[in-house]
mmCIF file of C-alpha atoms in Angstrom:
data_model
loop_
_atom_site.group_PDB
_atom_site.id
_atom_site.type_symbol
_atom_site.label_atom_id
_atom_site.label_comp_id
_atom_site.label_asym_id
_atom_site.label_seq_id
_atom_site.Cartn_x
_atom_site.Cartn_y
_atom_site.Cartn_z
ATOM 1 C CA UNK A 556 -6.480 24.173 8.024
ATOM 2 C CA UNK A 557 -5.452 27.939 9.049
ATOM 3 C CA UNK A 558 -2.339 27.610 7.014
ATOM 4 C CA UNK A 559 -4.827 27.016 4.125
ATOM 5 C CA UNK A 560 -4.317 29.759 1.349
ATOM 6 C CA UNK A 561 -6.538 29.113 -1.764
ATOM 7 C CA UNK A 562 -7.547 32.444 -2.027
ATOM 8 C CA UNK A 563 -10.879 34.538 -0.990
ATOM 9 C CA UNK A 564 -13.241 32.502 -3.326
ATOM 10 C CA UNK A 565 -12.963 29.101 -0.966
ATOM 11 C CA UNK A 566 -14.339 29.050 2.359
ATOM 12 C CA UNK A 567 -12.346 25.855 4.545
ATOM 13 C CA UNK A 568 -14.854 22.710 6.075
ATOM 14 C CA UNK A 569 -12.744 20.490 7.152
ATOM 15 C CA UNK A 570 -9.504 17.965 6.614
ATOM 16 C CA UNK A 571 -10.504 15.298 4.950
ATOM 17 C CA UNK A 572 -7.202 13.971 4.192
ATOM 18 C CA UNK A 573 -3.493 13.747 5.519
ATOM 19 C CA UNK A 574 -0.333 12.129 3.657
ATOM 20 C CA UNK A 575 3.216 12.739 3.104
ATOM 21 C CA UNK A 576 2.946 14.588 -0.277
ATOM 22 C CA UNK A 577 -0.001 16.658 0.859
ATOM 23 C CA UNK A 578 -3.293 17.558 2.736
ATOM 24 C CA UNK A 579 -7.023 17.674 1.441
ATOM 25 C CA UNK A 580 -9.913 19.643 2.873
ATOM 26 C CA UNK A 581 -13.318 20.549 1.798
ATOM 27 C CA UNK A 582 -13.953 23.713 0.912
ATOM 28 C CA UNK A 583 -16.782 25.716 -0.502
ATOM 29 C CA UNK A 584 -16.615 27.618 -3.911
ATOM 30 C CA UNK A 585 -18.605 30.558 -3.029
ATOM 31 C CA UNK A 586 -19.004 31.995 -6.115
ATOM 32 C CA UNK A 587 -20.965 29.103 -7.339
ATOM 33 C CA UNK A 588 -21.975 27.183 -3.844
ATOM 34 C CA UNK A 589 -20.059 24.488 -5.025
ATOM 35 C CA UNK A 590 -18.465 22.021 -2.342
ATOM 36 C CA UNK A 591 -15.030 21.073 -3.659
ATOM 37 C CA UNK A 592 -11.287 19.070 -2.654
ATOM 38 C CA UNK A 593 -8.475 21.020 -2.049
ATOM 39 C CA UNK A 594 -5.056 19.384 -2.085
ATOM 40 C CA UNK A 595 -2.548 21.428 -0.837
ATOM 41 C CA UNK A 596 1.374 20.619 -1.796
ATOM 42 C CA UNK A 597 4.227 22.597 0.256
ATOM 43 C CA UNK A 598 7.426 22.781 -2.216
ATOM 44 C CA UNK A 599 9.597 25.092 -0.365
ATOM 45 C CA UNK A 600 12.922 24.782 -1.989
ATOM 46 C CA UNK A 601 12.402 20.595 -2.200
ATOM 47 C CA UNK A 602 12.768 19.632 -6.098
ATOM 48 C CA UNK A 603 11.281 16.273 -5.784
ATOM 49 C CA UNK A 604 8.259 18.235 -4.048
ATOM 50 C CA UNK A 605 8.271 20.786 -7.395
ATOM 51 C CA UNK A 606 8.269 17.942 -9.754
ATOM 52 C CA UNK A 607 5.814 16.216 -8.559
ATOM 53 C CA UNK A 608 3.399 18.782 -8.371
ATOM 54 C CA UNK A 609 3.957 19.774 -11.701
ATOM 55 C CA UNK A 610 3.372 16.364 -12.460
ATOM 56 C CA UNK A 611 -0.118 15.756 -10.720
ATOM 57 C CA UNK A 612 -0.813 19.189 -12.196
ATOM 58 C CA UNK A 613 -0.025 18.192 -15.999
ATOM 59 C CA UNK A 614 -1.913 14.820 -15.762
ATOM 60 C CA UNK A 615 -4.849 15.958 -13.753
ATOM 61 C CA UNK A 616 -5.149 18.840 -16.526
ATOM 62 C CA UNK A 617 -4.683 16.488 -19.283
ATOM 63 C CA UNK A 618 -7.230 14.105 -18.395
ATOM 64 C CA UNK A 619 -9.729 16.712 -17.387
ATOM 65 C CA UNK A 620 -9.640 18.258 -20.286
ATOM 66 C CA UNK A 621 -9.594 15.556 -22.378
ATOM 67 C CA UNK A 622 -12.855 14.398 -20.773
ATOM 68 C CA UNK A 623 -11.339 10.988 -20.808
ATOM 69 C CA UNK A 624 -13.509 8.985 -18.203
ATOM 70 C CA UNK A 625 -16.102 9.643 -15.789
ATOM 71 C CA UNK A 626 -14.420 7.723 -13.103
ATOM 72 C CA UNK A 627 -11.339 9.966 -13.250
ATOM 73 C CA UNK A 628 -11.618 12.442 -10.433
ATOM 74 C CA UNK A 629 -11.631 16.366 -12.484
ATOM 75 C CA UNK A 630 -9.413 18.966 -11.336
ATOM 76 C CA UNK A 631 -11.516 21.904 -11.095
ATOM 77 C CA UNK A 632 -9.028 25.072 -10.329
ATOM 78 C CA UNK A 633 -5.338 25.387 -9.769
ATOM 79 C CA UNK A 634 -3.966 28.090 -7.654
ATOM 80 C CA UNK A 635 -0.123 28.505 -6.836
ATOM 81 C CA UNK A 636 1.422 30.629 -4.245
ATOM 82 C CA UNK A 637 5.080 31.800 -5.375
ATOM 83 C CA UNK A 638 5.212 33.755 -1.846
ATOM 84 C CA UNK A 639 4.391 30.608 0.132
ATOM 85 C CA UNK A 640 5.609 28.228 -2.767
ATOM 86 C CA UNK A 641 1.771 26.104 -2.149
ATOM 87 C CA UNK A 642 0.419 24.435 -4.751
ATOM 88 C CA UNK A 643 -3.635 24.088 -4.326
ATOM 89 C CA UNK A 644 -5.580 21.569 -6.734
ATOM 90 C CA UNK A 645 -9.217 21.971 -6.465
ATOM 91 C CA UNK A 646 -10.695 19.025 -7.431
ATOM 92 C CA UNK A 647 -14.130 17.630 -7.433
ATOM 93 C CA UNK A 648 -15.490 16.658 -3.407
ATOM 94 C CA UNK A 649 -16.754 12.931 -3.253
ATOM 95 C CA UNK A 650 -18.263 11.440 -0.248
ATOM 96 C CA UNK A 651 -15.605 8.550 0.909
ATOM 97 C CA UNK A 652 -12.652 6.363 0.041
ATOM 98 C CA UNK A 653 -12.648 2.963 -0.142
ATOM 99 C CA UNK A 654 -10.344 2.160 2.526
ATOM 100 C CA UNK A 655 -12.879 3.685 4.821
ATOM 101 C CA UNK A 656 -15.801 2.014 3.499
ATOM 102 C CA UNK A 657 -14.026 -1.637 3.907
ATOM 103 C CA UNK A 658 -13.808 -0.093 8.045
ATOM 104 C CA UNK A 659 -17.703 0.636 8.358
ATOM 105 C CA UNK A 660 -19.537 -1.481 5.178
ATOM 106 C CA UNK A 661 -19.982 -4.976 4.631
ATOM 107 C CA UNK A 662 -19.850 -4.939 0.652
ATOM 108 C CA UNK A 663 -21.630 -8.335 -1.124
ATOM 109 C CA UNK A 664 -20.134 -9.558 -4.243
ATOM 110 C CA UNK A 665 -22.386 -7.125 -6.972
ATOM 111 C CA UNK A 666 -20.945 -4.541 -4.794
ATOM 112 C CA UNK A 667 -17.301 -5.749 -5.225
ATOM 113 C CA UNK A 668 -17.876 -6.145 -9.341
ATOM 114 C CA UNK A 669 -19.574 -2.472 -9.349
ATOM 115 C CA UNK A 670 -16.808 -1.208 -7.822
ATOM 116 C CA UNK A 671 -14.057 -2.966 -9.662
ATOM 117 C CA UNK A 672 -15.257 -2.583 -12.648
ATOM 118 C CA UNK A 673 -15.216 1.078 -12.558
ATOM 119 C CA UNK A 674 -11.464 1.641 -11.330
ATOM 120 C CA UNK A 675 -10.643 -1.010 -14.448
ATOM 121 C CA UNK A 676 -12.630 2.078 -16.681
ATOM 122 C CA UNK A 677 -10.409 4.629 -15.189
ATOM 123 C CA UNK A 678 -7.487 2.205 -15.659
ATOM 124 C CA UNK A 679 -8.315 1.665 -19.225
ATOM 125 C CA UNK A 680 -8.838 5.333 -20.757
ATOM 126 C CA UNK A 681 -5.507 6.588 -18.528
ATOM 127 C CA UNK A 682 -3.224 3.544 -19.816
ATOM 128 C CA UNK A 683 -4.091 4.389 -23.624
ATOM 129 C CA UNK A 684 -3.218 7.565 -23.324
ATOM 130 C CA UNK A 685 0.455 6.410 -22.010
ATOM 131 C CA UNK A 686 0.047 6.903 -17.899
ATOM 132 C CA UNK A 687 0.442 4.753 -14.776
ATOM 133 C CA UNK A 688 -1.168 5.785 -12.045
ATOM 134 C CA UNK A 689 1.542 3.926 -9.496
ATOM 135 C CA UNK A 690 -0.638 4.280 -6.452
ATOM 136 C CA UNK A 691 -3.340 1.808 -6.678
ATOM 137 C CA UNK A 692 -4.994 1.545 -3.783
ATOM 138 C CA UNK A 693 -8.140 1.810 -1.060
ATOM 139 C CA UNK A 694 -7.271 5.197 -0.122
ATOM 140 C CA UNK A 695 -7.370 6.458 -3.912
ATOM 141 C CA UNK A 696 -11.006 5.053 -4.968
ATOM 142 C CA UNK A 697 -13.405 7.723 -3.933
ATOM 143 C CA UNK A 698 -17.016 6.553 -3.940
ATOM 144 C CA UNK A 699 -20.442 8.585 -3.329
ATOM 145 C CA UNK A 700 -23.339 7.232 -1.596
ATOM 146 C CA UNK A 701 -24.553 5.717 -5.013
ATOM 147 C CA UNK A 702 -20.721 3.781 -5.134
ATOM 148 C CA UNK A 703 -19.950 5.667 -7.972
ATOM 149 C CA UNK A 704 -16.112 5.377 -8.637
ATOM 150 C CA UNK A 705 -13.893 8.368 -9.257
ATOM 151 C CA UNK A 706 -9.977 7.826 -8.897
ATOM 152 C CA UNK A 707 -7.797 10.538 -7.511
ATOM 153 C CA UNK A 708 -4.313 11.374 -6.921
ATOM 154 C CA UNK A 709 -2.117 11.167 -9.331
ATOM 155 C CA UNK A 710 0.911 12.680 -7.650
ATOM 156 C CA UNK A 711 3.185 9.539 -8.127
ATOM 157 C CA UNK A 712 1.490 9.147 -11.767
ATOM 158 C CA UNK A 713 4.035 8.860 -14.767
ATOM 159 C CA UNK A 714 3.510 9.703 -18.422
ATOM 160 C CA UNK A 715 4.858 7.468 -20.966
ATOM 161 C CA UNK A 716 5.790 6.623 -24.403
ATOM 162 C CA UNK A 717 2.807 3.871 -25.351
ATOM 163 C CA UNK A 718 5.265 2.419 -27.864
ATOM 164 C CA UNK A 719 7.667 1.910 -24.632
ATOM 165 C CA UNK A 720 6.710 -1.695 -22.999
ATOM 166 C CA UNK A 721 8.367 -0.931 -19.403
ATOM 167 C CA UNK A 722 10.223 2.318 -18.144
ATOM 168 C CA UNK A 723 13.004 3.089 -16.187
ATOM 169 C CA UNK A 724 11.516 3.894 -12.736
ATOM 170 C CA UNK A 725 11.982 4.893 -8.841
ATOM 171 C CA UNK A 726 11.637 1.791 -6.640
ATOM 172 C CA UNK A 727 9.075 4.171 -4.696
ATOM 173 C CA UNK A 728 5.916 3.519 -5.786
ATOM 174 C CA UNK A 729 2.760 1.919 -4.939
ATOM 175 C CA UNK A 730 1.866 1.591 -0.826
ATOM 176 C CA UNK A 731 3.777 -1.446 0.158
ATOM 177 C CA UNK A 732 0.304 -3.734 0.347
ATOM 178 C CA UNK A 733 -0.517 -3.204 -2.790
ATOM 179 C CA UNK A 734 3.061 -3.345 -4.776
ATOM 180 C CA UNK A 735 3.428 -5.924 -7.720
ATOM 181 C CA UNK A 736 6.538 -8.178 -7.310
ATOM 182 C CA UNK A 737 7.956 -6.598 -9.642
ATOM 183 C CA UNK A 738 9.001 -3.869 -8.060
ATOM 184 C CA UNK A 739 10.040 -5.686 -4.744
ATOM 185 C CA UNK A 740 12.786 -7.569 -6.114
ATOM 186 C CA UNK A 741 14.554 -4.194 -7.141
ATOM 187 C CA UNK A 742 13.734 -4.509 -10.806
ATOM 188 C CA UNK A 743 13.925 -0.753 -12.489
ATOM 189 C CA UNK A 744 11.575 -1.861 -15.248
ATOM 190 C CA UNK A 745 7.924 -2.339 -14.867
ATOM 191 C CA UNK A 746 4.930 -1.283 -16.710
ATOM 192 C CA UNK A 747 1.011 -0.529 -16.524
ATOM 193 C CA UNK A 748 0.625 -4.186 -15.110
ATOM 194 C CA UNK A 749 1.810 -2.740 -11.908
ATOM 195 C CA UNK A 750 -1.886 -1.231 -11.901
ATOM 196 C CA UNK A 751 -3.563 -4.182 -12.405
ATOM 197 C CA UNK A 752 -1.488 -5.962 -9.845
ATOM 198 C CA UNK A 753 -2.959 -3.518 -7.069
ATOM 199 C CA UNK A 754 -6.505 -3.643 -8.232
ATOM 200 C CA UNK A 755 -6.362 -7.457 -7.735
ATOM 201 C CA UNK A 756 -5.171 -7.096 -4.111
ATOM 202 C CA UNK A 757 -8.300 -4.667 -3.752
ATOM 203 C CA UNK A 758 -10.496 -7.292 -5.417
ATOM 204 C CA UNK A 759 -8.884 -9.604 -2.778
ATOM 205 C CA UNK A 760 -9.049 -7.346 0.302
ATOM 206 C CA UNK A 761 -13.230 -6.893 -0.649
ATOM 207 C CA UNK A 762 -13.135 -10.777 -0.564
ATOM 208 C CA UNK A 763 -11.436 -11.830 2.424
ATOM 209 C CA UNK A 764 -12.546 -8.491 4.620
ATOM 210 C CA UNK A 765 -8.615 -7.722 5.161
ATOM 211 C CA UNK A 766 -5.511 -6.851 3.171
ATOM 212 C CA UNK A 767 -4.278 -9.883 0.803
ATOM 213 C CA UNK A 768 -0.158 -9.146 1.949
ATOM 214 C CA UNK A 769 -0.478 -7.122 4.881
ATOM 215 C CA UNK A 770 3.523 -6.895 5.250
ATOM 216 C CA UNK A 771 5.225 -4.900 7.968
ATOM 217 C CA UNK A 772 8.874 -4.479 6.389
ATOM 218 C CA UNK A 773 9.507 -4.636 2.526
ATOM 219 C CA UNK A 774 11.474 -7.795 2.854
ATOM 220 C CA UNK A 775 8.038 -9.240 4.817
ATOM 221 C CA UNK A 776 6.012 -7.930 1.923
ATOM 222 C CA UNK A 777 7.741 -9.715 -0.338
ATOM 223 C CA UNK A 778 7.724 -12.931 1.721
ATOM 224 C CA UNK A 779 4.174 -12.631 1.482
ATOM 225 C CA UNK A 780 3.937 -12.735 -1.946
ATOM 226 C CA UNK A 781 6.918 -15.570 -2.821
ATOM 227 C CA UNK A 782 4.568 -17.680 -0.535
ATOM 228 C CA UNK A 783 1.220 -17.168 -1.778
ATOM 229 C CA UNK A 784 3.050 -17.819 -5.767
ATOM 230 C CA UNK A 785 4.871 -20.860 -3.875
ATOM 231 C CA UNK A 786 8.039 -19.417 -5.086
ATOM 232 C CA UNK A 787 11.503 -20.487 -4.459
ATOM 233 C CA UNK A 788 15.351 -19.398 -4.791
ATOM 234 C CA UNK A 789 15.291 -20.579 -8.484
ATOM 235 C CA UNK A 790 12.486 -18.600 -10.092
ATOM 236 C CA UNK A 791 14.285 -16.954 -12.830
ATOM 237 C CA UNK A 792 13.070 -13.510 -12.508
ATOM 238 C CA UNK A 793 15.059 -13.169 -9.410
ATOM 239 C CA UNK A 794 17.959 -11.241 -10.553
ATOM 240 C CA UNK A 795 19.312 -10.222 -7.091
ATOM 241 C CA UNK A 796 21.645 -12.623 -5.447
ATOM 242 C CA UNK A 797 21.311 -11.064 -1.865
ATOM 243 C CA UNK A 798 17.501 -12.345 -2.624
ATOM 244 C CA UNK A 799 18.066 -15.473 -3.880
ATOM 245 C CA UNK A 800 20.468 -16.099 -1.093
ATOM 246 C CA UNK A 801 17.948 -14.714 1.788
ATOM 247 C CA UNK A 802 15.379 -17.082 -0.100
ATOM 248 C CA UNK A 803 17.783 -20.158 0.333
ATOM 249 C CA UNK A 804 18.084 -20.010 3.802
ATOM 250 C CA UNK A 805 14.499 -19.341 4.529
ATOM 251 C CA UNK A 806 11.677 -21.763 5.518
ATOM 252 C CA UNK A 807 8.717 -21.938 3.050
ATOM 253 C CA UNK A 808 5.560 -21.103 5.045
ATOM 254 C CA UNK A 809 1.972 -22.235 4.002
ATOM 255 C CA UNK A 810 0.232 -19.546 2.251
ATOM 256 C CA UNK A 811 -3.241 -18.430 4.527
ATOM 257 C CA UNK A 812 -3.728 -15.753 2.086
ATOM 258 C CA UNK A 813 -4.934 -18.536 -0.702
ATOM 259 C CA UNK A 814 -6.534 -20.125 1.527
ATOM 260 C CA UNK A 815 -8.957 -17.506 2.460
ATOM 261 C CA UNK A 816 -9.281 -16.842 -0.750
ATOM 262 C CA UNK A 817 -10.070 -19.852 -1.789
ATOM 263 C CA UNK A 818 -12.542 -20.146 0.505
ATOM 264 C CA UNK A 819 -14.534 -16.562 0.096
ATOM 265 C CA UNK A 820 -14.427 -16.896 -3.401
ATOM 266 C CA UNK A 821 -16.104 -18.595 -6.284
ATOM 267 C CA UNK A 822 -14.965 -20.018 -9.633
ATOM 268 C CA UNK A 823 -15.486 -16.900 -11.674
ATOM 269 C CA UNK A 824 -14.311 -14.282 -9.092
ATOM 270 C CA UNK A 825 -11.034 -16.757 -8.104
ATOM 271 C CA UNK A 826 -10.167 -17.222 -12.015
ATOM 272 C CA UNK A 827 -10.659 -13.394 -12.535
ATOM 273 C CA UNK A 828 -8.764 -12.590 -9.373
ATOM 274 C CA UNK A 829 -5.819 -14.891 -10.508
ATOM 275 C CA UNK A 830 -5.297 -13.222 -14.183
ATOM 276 C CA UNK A 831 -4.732 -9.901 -12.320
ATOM 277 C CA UNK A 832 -2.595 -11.469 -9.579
ATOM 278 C CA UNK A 833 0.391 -13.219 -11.710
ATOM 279 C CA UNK A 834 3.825 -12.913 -10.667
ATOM 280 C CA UNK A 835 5.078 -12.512 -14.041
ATOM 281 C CA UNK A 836 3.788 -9.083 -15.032
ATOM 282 C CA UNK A 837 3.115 -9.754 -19.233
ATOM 283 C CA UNK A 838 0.808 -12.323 -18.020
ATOM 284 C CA UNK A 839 -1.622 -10.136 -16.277
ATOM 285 C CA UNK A 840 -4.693 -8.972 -18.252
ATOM 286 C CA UNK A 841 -4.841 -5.333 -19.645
ATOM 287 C CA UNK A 842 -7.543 -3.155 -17.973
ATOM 288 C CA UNK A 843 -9.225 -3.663 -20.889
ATOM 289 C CA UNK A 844 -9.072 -7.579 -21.277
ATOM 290 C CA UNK A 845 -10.260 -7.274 -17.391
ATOM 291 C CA UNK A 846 -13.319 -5.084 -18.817
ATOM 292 C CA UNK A 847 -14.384 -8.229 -20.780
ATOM 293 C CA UNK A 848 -14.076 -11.126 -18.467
ATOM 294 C CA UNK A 849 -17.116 -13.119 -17.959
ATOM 295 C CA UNK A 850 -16.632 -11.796 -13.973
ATOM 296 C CA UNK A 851 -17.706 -8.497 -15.126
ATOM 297 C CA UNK A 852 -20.343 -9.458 -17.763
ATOM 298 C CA UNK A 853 -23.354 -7.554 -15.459
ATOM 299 C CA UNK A 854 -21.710 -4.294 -15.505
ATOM 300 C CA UNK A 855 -20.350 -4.129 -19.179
ATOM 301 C CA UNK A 856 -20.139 -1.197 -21.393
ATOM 302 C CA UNK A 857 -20.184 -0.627 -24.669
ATOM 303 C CA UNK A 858 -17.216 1.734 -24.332
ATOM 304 C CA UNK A 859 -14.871 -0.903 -22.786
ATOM 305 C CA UNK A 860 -14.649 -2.395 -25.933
ATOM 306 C CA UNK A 861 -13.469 0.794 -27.515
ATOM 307 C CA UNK A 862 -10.007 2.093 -27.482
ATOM 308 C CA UNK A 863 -10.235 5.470 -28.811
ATOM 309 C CA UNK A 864 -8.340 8.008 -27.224
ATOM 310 C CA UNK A 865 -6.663 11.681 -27.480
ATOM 311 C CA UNK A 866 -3.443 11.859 -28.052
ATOM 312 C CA UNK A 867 -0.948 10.399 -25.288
ATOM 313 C CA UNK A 868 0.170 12.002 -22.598
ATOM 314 C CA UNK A 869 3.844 13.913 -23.165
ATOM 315 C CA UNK A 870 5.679 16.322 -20.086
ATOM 316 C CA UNK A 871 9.719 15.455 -20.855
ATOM 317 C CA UNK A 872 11.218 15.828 -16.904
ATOM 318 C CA UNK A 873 14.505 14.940 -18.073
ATOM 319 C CA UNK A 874 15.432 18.179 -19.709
ATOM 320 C CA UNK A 875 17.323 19.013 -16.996
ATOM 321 C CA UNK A 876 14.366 21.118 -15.182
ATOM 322 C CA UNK A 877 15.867 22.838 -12.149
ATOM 323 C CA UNK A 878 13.734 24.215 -8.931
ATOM 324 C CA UNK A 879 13.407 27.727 -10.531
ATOM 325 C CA UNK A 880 12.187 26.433 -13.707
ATOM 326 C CA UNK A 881 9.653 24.305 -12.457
ATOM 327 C CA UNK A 882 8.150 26.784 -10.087
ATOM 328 C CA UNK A 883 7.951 29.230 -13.571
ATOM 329 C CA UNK A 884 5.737 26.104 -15.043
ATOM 330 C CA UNK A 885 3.225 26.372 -12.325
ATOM 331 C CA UNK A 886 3.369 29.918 -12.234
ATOM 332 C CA UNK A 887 2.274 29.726 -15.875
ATOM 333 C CA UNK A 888 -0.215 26.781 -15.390
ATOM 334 C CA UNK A 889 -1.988 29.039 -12.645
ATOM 335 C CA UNK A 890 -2.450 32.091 -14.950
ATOM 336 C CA UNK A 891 -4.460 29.740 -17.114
ATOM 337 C CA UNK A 892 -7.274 29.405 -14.280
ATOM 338 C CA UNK A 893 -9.733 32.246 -13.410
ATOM 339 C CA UNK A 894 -11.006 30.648 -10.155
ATOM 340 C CA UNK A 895 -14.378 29.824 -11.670
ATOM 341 C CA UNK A 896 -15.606 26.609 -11.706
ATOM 342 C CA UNK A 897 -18.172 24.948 -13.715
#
């Protein structure tokens, strides 16, 4: 935390988080008393760093101010360090993620619908405004002690075109548990299903106590999957011949993941759980279709059934942006916060 630099109005806690884009720790706003996040983002001279930021930055902005959702996690201050070339995102402080609840909680199942049906909310306003989050999972569903839902990071988010079906993508997205198939047969097209993909393997993981495709390599992750869907070397959607010819000289192997869930699961929670986990993505239900299913009937909203929104999401990172122009576009973005927070 000593390499910390947020500026004299934060006093450091502690690390509450550790990754490979960045580090969190909570902090104290002392002009207000206010305990907050702090992500911290090291660019240095790495482009891919730069964009990204600017990225998280841009979204977490846009859906802030837009006031789009209660279960979107606000970004509360931004401060960037041209010396140091950080990037700090203050963000709201919430009390765990669900990855560490599933270690030290036994959820039941009004626990599991509470909880889903909340990141489906978040899902819902950020998809009609044109983003994918693309990093659905345990780790990125903060709770408090009431299990209030609030979804954070959005540094491997994407704005989009909502007229655009799929979009041209990286590979890298998604932790490898949670990844739709989709993306692990190499295709460079994929949509907002990918979302809804990785909320059904967190449905599952509440159900069964334990990851639904726990795999260890990509090509074992994706084993996992062809075996729970029963799939073989002819499914047309496999467009890569290296894959259909690894999946010809395999052995088929007897799904356990259905059968646990099979077995922890009931009629409404299996059907639910199997219109979010398709292998074809246009068959998977919208957040909002998810909103409406009969498994979520206790914890409806009115406001799932609406789809107004502010206007979608635009940043254009194909104009050609180079290092020195994208540090200039947080350099602006940080003049437009005063360090107070409300």
């Amino acid at each position: 935390m000593r390499s910390f630099n947020a500026g004299a109005n934060y006093k450091l806690e502690r690390q509450i988080g550790q990754g490979g884009y960045g580090s969190v720790v909570a902090a104290l706003h002392l002009p207000t008393g206010r305990r907050v996040a702090i992500k911290r983002v090291v660019i240095s001279d790495n482009e891919i760093l730069a964009l990204r930021a600017v990225r998280e930055l841009k979204i977490s902005k846009f859906l802030t101010d837009n006031r789009l959702n209660d279960h979107v996690v606000s970004l509360l201050d931004f401060v960037y360090s041209a010396k140091s070339s950080e990037v700090y995102l203050v963000q709201e402080l919430m009390q765990q993620d669900l990855h560490a609840v599933l270690q030290l909680y036994n959820l039941d199942d009004e626990h599991h619908r509470l909880i889903i049906s909340q990141i489906l909310r978040a899902l819902k306003s950020i998809h009609s405004v044109g983003i994918i989050h693309r990093d659905i999972k345990p780790a990125n569903v903060l709770l408090d002690s009431s299990l209030r839902v609030k979804l954070c990071d959005f540094g491997l988010a994407r704005g989009a075109n909502e007229d655009v079906g799929n979009l041209g993508m990286t590979e890298y997205v998604v932790t490898r548990w949670y990844r739709a198939p989709e993306i692990m047969i190499f295709r460079r097209l994929y949509s907002k299903a990918i979302d809804i993909w990785a909320v059904g393997c967190i449905l599952a993981e509440l159900l069964i106590g334990m990851p639904l495709f726990p795999g260890k390599t990509h090509l074992d992750q994706l084993c996992l999957i062809l075996d729970y869907f029963d799939i073989g070397p002819t499914e047309p959607s496999l467009q890569s011949k290296p894959l259909v010819r690894f999946l010809s000289s395999r052995v088929c192997l007897m799904s356990q993941s259905r059968s646990l869930l099979l077995e922890a699961s009931d009629s409404s929670s299996y059907e639910f759980l199997s219109r979010m986990l398709t292998f074809a993505p246009e068959q998977r239900m919208t957040a909002m279709e998810a909103l409406s299913h009969p498994y979520l009937s206790a914890y409806s909203d009115p406001g799932d059934s609406l789809n107004i929104s502010p206007p979608g999401f635009s940043f254009n990172e194909n104009e050609g942006l180079t290092k020195e122009d994208l540090k200039a576009i947080l350099s602006q973005e940080a003049e437009r916060f005063d360090g107070s927070i409300h």
